[in-house]
Coordinates of C-alpha atoms in Angstrom, one line a residue:
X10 CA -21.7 -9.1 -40.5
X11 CA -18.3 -9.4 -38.8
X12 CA -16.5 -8.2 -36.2
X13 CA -18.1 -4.6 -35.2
X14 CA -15.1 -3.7 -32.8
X15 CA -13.4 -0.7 -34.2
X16 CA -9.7 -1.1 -35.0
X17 CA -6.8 0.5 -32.9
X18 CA -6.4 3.0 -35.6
X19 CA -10.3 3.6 -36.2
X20 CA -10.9 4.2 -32.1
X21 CA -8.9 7.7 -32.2
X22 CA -6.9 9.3 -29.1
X23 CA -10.9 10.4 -27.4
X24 CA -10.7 6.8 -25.9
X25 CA -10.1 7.3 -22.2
X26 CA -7.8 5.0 -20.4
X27 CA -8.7 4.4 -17.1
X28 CA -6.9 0.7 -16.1
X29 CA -3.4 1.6 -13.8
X30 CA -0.6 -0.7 -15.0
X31 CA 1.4 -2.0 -12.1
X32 CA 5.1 -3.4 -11.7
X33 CA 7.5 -4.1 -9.1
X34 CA 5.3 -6.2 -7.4
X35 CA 6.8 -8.7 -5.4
X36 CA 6.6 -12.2 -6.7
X37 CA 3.9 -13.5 -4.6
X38 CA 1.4 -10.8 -4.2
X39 CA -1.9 -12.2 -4.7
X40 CA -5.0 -10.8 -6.3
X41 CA -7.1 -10.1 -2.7
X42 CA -4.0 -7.7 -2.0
X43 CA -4.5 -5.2 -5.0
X44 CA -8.1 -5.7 -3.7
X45 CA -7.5 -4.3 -0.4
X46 CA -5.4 -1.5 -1.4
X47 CA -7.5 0.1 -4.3
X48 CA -11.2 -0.6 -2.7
X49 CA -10.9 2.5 -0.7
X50 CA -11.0 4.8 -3.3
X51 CA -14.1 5.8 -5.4
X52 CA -14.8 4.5 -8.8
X53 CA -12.7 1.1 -7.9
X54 CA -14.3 -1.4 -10.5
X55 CA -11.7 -4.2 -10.1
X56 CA -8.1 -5.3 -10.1
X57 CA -5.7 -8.6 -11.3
X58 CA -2.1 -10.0 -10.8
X59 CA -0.8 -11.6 -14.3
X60 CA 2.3 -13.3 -14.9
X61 CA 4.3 -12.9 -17.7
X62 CA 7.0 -15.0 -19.4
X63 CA 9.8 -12.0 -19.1
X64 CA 10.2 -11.7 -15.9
X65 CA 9.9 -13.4 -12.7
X66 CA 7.6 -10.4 -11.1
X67 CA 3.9 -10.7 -11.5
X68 CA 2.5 -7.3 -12.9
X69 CA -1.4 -6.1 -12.4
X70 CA -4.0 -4.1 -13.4
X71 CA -6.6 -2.0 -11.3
X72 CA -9.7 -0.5 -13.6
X73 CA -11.4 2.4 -12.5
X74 CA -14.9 3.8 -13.6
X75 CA -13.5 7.1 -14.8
X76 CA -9.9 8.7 -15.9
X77 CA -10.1 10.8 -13.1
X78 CA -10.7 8.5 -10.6
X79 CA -7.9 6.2 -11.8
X80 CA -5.7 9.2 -11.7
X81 CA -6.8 10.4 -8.0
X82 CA -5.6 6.5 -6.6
X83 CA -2.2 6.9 -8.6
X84 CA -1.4 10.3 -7.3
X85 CA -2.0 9.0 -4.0
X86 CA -0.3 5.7 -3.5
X87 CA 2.9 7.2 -5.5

């Protein structure tokens, strides 16, 4: 009984990150724009603008399907 969900420390380096961490954004970028520039490349699952209470910049997050496919969209748009 419980929470099943592994620990930080019991989940090990094998996780694989796949989720791009975005900042400099300007501060009115919306969510359909991260939308529009990640949904051309394969293994897009989906994308967000948060705000955060240290600093006036939104930042945002754009999920991918695999490591490699997350890696592919930040090679190319950098």
């Amino acid at each position: 009984m419980g929470d099943k969900t592994p620990k930080k420390e019991e989940r090990g380096s094998d996780e694989v990150i796949r989720t791009l961490f975005l900042s400099g954004l300007p501060p009115d970028v919306k969510d359909r724009e991260l939308y529009i520039l990640f949904r051309p490349f394969d293994g897009y699952e989906s994308s967000q603008v948060q705000l955060t209470s240290r600093s006036p910049h939104p930042v945002g997050f754009a999920v991918f399907v695999d490591q490699a496919s997350a890696l592919i969209a930040r090679d190319a748009l950098n």
